[in-house]
Short mmCIF file of C-alpha atoms and ligand atoms in Angstrom, two decimals:
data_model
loop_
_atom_site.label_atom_id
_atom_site.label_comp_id
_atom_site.label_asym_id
_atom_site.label_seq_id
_atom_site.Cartn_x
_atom_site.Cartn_y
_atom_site.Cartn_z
CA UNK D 1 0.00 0.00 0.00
CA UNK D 2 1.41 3.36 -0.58
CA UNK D 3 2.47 5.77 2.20
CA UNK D 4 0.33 9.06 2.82
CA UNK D 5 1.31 12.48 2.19
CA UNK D 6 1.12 15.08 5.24
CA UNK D 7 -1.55 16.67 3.62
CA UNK D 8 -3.52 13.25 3.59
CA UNK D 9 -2.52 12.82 7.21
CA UNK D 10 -3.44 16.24 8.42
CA UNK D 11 -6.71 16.23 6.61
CA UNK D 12 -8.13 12.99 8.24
CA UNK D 13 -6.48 13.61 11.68
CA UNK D 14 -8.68 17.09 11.47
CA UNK D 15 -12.07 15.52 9.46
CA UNK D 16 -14.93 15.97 11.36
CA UNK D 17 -16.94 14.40 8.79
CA UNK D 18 -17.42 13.71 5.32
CA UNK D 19 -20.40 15.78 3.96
CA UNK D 20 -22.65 14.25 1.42
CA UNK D 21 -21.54 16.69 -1.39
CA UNK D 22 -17.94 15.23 -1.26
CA UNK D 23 -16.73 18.08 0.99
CA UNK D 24 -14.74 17.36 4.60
CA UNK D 25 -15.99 19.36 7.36
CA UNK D 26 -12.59 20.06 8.85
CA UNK D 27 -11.47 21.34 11.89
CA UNK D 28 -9.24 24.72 12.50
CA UNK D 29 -6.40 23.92 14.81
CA UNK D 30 -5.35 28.03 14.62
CA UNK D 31 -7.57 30.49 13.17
CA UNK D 32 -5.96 34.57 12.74
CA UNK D 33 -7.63 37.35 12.23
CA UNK D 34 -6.59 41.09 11.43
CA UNK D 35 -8.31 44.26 11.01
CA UNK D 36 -9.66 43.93 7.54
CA UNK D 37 -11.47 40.88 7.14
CA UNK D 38 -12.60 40.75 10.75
CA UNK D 39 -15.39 42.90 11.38
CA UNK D 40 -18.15 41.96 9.11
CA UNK D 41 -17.38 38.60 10.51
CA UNK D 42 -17.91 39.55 14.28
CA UNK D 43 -21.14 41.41 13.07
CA UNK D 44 -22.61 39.03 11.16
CA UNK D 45 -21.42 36.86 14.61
CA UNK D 46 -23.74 39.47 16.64
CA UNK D 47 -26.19 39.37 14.13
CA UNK D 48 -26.92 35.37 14.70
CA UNK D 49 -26.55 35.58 18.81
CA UNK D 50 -23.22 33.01 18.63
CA UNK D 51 -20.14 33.51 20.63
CA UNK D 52 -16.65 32.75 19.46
CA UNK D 53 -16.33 29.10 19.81
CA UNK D 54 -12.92 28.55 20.79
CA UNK D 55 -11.35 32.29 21.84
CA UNK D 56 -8.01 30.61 22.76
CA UNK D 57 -7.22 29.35 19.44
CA UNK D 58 -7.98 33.06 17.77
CA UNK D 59 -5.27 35.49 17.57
CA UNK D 60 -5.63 38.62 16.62
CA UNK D 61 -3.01 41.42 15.14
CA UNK D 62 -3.20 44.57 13.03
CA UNK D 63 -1.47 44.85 10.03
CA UNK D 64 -2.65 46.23 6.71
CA UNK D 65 -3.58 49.59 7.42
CA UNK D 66 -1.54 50.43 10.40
CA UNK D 67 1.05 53.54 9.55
CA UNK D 68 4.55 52.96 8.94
CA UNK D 69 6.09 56.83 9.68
CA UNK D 70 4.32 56.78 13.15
CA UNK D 71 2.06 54.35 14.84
CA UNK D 72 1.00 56.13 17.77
CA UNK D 73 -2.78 56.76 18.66
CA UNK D 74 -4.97 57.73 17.93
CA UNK D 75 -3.53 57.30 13.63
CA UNK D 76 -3.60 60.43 11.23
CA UNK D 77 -5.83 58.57 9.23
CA UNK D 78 -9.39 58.20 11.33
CA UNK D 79 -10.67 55.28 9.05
CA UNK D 80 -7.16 52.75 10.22
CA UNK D 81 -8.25 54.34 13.52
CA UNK D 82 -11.92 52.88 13.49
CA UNK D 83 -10.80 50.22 12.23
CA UNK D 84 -8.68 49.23 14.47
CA UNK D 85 -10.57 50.26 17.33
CA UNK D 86 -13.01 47.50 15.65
CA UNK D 87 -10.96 45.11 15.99
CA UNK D 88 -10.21 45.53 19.60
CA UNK D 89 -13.46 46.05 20.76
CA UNK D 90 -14.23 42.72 18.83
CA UNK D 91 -11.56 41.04 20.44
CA UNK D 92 -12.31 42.06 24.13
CA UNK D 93 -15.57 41.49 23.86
CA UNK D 94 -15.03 37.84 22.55
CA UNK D 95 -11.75 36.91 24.78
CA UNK D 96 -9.48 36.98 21.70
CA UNK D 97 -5.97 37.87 22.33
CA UNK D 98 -5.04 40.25 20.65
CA UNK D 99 -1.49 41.92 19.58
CA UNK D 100 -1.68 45.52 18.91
CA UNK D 101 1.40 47.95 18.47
CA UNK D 102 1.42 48.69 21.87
CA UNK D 103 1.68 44.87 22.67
CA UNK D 104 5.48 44.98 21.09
CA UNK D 105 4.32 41.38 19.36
CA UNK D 106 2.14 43.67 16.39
CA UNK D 107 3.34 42.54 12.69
CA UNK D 108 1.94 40.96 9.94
CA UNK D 109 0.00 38.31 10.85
CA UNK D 110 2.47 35.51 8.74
CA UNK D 111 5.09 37.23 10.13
CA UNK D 112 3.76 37.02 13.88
CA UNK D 113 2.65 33.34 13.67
CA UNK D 114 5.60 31.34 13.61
CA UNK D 115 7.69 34.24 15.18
CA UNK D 116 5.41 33.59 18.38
CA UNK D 117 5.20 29.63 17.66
CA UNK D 118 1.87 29.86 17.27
CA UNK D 119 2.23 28.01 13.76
CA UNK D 120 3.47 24.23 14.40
CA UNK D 121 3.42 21.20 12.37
CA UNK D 122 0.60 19.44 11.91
CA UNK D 123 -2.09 22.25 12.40
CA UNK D 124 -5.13 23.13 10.08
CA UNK D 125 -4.66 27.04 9.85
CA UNK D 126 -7.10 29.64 8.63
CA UNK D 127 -7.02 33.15 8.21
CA UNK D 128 -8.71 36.08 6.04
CA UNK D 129 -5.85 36.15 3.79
CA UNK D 130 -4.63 34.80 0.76
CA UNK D 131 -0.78 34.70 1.70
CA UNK D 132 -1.85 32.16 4.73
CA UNK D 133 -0.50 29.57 2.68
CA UNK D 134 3.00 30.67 4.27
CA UNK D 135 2.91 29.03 7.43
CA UNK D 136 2.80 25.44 5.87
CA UNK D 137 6.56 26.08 5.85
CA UNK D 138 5.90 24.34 9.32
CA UNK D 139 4.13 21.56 7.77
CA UNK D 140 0.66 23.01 8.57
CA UNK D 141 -1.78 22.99 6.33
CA UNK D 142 -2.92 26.64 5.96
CA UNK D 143 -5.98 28.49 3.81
CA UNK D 144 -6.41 31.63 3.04
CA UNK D 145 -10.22 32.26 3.72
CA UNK D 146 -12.93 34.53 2.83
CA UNK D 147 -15.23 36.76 5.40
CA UNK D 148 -17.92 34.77 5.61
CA UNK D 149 -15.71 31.55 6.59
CA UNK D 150 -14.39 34.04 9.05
CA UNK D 151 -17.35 34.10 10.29
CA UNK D 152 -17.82 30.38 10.11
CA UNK D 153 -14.70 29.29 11.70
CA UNK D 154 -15.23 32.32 15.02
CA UNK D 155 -18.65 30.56 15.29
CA UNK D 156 -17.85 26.89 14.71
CA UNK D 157 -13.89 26.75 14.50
CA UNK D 158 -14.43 24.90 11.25
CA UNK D 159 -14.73 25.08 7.39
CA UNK D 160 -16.31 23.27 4.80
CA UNK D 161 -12.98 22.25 2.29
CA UNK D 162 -12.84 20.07 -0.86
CA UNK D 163 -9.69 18.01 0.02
CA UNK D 164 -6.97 19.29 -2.70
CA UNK D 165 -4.75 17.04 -4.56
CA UNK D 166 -1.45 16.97 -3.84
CA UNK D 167 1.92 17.73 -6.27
CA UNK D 168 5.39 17.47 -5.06
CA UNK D 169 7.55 19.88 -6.71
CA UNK D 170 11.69 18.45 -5.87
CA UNK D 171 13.99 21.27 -6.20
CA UNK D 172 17.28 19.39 -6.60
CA UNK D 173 20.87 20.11 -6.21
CA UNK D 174 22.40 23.79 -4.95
CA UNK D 175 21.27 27.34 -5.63
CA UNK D 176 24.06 29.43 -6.96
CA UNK D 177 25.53 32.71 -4.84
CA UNK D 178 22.58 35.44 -5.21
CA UNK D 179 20.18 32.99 -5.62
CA UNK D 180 17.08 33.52 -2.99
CA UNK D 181 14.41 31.66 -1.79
CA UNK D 182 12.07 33.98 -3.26
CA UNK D 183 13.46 33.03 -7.09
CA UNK D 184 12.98 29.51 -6.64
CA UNK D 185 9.25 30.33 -5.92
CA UNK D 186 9.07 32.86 -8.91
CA UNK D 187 10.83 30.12 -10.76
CA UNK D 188 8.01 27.28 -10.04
CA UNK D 189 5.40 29.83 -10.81
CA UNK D 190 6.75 30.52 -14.45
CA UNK D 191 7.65 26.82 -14.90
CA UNK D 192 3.64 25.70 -13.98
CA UNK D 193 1.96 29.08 -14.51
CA UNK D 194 -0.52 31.37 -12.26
CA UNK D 195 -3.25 28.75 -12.49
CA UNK D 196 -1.37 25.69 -12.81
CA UNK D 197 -2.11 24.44 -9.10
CA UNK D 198 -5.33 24.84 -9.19
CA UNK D 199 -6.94 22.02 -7.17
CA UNK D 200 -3.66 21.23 -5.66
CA UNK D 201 -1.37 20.96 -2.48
CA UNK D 202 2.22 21.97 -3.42
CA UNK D 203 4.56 19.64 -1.26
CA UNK D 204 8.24 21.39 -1.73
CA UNK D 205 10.58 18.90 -1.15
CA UNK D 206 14.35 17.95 -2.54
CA UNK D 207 18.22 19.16 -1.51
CA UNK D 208 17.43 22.68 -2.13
CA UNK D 209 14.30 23.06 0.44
CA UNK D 210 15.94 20.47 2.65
CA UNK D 211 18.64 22.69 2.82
CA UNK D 212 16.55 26.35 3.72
CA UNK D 213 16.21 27.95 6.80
CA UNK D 214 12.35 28.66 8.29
CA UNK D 215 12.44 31.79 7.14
CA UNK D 216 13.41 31.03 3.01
CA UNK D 217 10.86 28.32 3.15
CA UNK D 218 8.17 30.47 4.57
CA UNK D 219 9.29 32.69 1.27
CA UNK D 220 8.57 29.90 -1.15
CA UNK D 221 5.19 28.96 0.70
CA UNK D 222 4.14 32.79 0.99
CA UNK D 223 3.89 32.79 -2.85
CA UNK D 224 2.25 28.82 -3.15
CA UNK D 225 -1.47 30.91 -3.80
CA UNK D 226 0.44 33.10 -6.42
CA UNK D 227 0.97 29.46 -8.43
CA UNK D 228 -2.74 28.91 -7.76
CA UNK D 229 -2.26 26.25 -5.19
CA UNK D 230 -4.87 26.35 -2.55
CA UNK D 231 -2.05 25.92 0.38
CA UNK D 232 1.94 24.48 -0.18
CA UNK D 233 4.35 23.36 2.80
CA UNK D 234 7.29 21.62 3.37
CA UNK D 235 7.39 18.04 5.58
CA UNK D 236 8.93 19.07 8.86
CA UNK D 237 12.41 18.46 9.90
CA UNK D 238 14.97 18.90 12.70
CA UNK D 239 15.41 22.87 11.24
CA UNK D 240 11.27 23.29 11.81
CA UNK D 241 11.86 21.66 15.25
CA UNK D 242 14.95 24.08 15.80
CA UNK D 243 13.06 26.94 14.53
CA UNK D 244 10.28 26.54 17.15
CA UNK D 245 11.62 25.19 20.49
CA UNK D 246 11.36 27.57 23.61
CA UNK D 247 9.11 29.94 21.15
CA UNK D 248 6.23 31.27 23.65
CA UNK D 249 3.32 29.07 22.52
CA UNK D 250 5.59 25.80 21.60
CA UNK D 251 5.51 22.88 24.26
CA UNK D 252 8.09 22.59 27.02
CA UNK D 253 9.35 19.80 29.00
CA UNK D 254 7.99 16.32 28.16
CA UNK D 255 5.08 17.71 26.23
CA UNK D 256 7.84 19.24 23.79
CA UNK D 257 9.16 15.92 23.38
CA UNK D 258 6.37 14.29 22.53
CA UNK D 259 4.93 17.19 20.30
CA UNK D 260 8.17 16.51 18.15
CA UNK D 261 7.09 13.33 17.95
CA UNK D 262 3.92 13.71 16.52
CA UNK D 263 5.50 15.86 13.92
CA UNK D 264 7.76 13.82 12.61
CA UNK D 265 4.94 11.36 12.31
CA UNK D 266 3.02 13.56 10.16
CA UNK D 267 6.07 13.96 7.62
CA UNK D 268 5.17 12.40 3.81
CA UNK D 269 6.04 8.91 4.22
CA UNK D 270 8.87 7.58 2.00
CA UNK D 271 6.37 6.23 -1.42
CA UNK D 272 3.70 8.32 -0.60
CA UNK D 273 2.07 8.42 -3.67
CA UNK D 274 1.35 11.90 -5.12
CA UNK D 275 -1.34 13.14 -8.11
CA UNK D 276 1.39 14.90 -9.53
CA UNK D 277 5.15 15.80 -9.18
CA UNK D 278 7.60 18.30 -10.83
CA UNK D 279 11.29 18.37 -10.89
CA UNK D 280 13.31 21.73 -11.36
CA UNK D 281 17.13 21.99 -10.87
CA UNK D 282 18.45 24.63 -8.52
CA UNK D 283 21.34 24.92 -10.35
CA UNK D 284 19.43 26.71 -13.64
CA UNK D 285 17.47 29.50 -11.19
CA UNK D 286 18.51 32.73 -11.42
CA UNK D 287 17.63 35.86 -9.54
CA UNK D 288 14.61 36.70 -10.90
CA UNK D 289 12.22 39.96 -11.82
CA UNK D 290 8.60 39.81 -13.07
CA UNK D 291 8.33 42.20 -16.08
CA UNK D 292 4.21 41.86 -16.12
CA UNK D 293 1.09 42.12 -14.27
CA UNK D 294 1.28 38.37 -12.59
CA UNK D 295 3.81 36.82 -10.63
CA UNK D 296 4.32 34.24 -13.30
CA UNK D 297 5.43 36.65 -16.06
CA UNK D 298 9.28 36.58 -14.79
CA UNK D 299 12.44 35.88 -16.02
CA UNK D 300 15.98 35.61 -14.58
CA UNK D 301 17.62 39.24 -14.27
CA UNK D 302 20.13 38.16 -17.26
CA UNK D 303 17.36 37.65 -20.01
CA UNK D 304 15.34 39.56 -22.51
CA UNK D 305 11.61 39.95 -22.56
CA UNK D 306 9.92 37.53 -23.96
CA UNK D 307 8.34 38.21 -28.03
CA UNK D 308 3.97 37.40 -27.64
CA UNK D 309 5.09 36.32 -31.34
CA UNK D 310 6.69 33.24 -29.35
CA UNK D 311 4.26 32.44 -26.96
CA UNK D 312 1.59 29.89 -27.15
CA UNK D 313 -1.50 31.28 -28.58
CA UNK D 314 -3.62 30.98 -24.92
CA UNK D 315 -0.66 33.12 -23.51
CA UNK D 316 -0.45 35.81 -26.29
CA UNK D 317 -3.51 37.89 -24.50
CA UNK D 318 -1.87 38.28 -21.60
CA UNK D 319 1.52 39.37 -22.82
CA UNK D 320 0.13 42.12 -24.87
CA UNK D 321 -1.69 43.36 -21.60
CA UNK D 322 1.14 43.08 -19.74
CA UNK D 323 3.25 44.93 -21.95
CA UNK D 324 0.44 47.65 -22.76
CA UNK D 325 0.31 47.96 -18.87
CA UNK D 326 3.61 47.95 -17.95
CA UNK D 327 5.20 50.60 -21.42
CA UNK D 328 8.30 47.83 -21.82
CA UNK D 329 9.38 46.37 -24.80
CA UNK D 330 9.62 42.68 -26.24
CA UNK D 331 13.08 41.36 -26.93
CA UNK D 332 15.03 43.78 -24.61
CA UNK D 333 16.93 42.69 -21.16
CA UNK D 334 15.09 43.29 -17.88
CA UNK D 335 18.59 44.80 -16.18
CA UNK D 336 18.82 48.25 -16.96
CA UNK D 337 14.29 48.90 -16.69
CA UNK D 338 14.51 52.15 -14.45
CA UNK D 339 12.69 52.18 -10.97
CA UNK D 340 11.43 55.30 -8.87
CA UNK D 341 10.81 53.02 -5.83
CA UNK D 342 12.31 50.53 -3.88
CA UNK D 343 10.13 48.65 -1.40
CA UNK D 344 11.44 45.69 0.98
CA UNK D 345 9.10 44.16 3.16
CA UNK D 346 5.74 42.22 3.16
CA UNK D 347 4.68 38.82 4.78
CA UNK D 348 7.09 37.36 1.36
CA UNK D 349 10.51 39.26 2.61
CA UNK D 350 10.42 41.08 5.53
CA UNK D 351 11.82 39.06 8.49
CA UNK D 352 15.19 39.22 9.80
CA UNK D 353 17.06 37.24 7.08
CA UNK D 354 15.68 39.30 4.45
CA UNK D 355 17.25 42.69 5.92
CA UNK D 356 20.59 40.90 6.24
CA UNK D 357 20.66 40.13 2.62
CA UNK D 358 19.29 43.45 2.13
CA UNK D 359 21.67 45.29 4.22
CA UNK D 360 24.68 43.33 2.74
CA UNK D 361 23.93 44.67 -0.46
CA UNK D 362 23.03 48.64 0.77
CA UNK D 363 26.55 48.79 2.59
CA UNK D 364 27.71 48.93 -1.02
CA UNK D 365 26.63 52.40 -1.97
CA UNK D 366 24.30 55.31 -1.76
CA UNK D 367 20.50 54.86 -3.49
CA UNK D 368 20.54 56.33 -6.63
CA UNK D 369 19.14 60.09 -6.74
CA UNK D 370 15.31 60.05 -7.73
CA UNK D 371 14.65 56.75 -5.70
CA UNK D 372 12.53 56.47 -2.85
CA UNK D 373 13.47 53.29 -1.06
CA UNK D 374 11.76 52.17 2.00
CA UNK D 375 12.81 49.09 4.46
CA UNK D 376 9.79 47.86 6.66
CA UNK D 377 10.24 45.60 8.78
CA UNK D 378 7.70 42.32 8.98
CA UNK D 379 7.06 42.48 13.07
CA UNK D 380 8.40 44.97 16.14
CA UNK D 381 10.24 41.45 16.91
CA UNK D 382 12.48 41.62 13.45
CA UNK D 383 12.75 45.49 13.90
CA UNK D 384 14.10 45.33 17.43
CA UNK D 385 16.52 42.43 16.21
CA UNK D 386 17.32 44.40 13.33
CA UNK D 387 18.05 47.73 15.79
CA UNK D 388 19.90 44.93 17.96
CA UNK D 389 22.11 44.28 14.92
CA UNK D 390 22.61 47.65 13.71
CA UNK D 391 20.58 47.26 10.20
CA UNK D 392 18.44 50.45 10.18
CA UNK D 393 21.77 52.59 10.35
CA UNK D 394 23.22 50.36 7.81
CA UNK D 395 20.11 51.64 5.58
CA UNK D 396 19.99 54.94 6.78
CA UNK D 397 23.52 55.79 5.53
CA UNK D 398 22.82 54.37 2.31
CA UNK D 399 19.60 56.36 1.97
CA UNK D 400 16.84 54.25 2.71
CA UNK D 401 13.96 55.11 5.19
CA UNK D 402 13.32 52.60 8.05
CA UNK D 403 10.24 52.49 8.70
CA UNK D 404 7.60 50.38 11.77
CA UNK D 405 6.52 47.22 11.23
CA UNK D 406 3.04 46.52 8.71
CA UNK D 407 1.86 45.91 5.41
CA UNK D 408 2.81 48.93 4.26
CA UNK D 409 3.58 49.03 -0.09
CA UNK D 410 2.62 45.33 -0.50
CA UNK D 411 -0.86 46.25 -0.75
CA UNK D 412 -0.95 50.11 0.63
CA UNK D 413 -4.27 49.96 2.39
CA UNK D 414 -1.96 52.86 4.53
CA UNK D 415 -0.36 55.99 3.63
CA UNK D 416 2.54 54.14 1.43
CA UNK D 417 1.48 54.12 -2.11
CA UNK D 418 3.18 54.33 -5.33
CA UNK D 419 1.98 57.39 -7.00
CA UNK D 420 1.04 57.61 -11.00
CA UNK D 421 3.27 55.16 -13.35
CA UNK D 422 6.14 55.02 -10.67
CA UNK D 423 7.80 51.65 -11.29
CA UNK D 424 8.73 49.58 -8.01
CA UNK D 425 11.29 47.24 -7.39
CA UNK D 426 9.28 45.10 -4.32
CA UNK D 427 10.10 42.40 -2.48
CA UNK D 428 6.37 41.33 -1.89
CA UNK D 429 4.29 38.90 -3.74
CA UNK D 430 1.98 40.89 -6.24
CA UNK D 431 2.54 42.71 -9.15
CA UNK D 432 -1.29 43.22 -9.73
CA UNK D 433 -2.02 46.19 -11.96
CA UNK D 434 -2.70 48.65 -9.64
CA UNK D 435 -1.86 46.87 -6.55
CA UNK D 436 0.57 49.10 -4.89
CA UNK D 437 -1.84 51.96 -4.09
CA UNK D 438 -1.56 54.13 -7.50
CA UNK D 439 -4.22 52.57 -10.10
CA UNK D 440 -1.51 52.77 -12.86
CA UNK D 441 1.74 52.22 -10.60
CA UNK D 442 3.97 49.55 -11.83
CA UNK D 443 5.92 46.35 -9.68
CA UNK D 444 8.94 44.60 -10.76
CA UNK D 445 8.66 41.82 -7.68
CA UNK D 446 12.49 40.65 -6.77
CA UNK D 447 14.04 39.26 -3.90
CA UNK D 448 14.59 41.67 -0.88
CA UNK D 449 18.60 41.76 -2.40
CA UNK D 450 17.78 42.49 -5.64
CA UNK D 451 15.75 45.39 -4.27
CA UNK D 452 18.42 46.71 -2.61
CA UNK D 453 20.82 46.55 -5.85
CA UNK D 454 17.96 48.11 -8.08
CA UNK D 455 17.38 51.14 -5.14
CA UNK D 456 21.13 51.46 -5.52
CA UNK D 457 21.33 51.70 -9.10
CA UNK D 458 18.40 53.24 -10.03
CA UNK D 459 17.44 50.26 -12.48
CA UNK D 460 16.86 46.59 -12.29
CA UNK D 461 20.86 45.13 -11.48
CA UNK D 462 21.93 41.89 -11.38
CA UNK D 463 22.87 41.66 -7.35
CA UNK D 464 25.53 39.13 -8.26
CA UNK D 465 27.67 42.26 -9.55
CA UNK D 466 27.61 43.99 -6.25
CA UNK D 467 27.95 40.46 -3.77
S1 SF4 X 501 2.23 41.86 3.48
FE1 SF4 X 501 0.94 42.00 1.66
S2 SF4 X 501 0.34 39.92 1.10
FE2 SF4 X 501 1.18 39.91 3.19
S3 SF4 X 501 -0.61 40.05 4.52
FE3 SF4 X 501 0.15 42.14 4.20
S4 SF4 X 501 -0.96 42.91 2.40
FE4 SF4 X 501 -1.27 40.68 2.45
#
């Protein structure tokens, strides 16, 4: 008989039961909640009379509109103020813990969830977001919901799921030097397209995710919904184990001993059989830029744009859009396309590894005159160990602004927007038209070093020239 995957395992160790329609009522091990997809929720909540069923296993932060400059209160803006005053009157009045700015644990909420250990192996994890498909780095599985599952899972701590099929995608051998997690997820997504896991699980497995820290493999699972995949994570291991011991919500003593346990148990078995899997070599990824208006229109930072003359006739469409969108041409290199902004940050690239890379490039120069570049860091817990390490004066000298933890440019529900057809080098996870605040505003996503070599140049640089 063939061995079981972990999402197999985690699915029937969390069934409730099967529904006649084909659907698995399943329960939520860790459901998180910020300010914007919360408060219908909790009214609709008040609406039908029903409490929140399991208050302990809610967690609450704020995140996408919270200021970056200053995040004292009451905020400049009195809509983020309302809102968040939503959200903690929501959460006192249902027993939800909450983490606001004054709590020094505020971030984003896939940046707070395995900093705090509240993400472990094993778990069923919602949240009102789409990037919630990070924290199956841990080997969770982890959806992204809408409001009124929200609502479903405060009221019932469960959701109605069709189980997903499950692809393994083995990236083997080494990266080179310069080479980031957050190209080898960029790389999958042009190799199986924005659509291409529809229906699926992506299990990232093989030498080069063996071989990432937490935080690169909470990169590549960050981006898993930008591939379509309805969650992704990676089997746990003695660096998830590492990672999480003597975190504040991770087991001590012999409970810790036997919670490793039972994750090691819920690891893919060796043969588990699989509905699909996918093979890419590490050693052919190169730091990559998206040139269009999906995360799947990339190419490595030493390539020309691709001709819609060579593309298949279902992808033509698209290309023209992209280029009518974005003013580049076919045929010439990416390195070289001129930016105005430079943004790293975001629940993709804004924890404490990221800023290293970051800072290792910005040590190298001044940002060019003209750019605005902006550091932000994912939580108060990676800006305090950035301060501890001496990053934001690192970034200061070069020129960029360091700024308090949030959202901030990834989706600029807050004060940090692009502004008309500025072009942005980001390290988040969308390049949306429109998505960072200004309705014709332009994103060349990167990884957080590549940001920091295009801020210094002024254009899109291959970061192995300045390593
Ligand atoms: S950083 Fe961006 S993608 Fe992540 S939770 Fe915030 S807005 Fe969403």
């Amino acid at each position: 008989m063939p061995g079981r995957s972990l999402l197999d395992k985690v699915w029937d160790a969390h069934t409730v039961r099967e529904l006649p329609g084909g659907q698995t009522q399943l329960f939520i091990g860790l459901h998180l909640i910020h300010e914007v997809t919360s408060p219908q929720a909790f009214a609709m909540l008040r609406e039908m009379k029903l409490p929140v069923r399991f208050p302990e296993r809610t967690f609450a932060t704020v995140d996408h509109i919270i200021p970056t400059h200053s995040q004292s209160r009451p905020l400049a803006d009195s809509l983020a103020e309302e809102m968040l005053v939503a959200l903690e009157r929501n959460c006192a009045d249902t027993g939800v813990r909450m983490y606001d700015t004054a709590s020094g644990k505020q971030g984003i909420v896939h940046v707070i969830g395995p900093e705090l250990g509240l993400t472990q192996p094993g778990m069923t994890i919602a949240c009102g977001d789409s990037h919630t498909s990070t924290h199956g780095a841990f080997g969770a599985v982890a959806f992204g919901i809408g409001t009124s599952q929200v609502r479903d899972v405060l009221a019932t701590q469960c959701l109605t799921l069709a189980r997903p099929q499950v692809r393994r995608i083995d990236v083997t051998g080494k990266l080179a030097p310069g080479v980031y997690a957050k190209d080898v997820i960029l790389a999958i997504i042009r190799r199986l397209g924005v659509k291409g896991g529809v229906g699926y699980a992506y299990e990232y497995a093989g030498p080069v995710i063996a071989a990432m820290s937490m935080e690169e493999r909470l990169t590549v699972c960050n981006m898993s919904i930008e591939g379509g995949a309805r969650c992704g994570y990676v089997n746990p291991d003695d660096t998830t184990s590492e990672y999480l011991r003597g975190r504040e919500f991770v087991p001590t003593g012999d409970a810790w001993t036997r919670a490793v346990a039972w994750w090691r148990g819920i690891a893919s078995d060796p043969g588990a059989r699989y509905d699909d899997t996918v093979e890419l070599a590490g050693a052919d990824i190169a730091p990559s830029v998206t040139w269009g208006i999906n995360p799947g229109q990339n190419i490595g930072v030493d390539e020309r744009l691709p001709r819609p003359a060579d593309a298949a006739d279902a992808d033509r469409p698209s290309l023209e859009e992209a280029y009518q969108y974005m003013g580049l041409a076919p045929g010439e290199p990416i390195a070289g396309t001129p930016i105005d902004v430079a943004f790293i940050g975001s629940c993709t690239n804004g924890r404490i590894s990221d800023l290293r890379e970051a800072a290792r490039v910005a040590r190298r120069g001044r940002v060019a005159p003209g750019v605005r570049a902006l550091v932000v860091p994912g939580s108060q817990a990676v800006g305090r160990q950035a301060v501890a390490e001496g990053l934001p004066e690192i970034f200061r000298e070069a020129g960029f602004q360091w700024r308090e933890a949030g959202c901030s440019m990834c989706l600029a529900m807050n004060p940090d927007k692009l502004v008309g057809r500025e072009v942005c080098a980001s390290s988040s996870n969308r390049n949306f038209k429109g998505r960072q605040g200004s309705p014709t505003g332009r994103t060349l996503l990167m990884s957080p070093a590549m940001v920091a070599a295009a801020a210094l140049r002024g254009e899109v640089t291959d970061v192995r020239e300045l390593l």
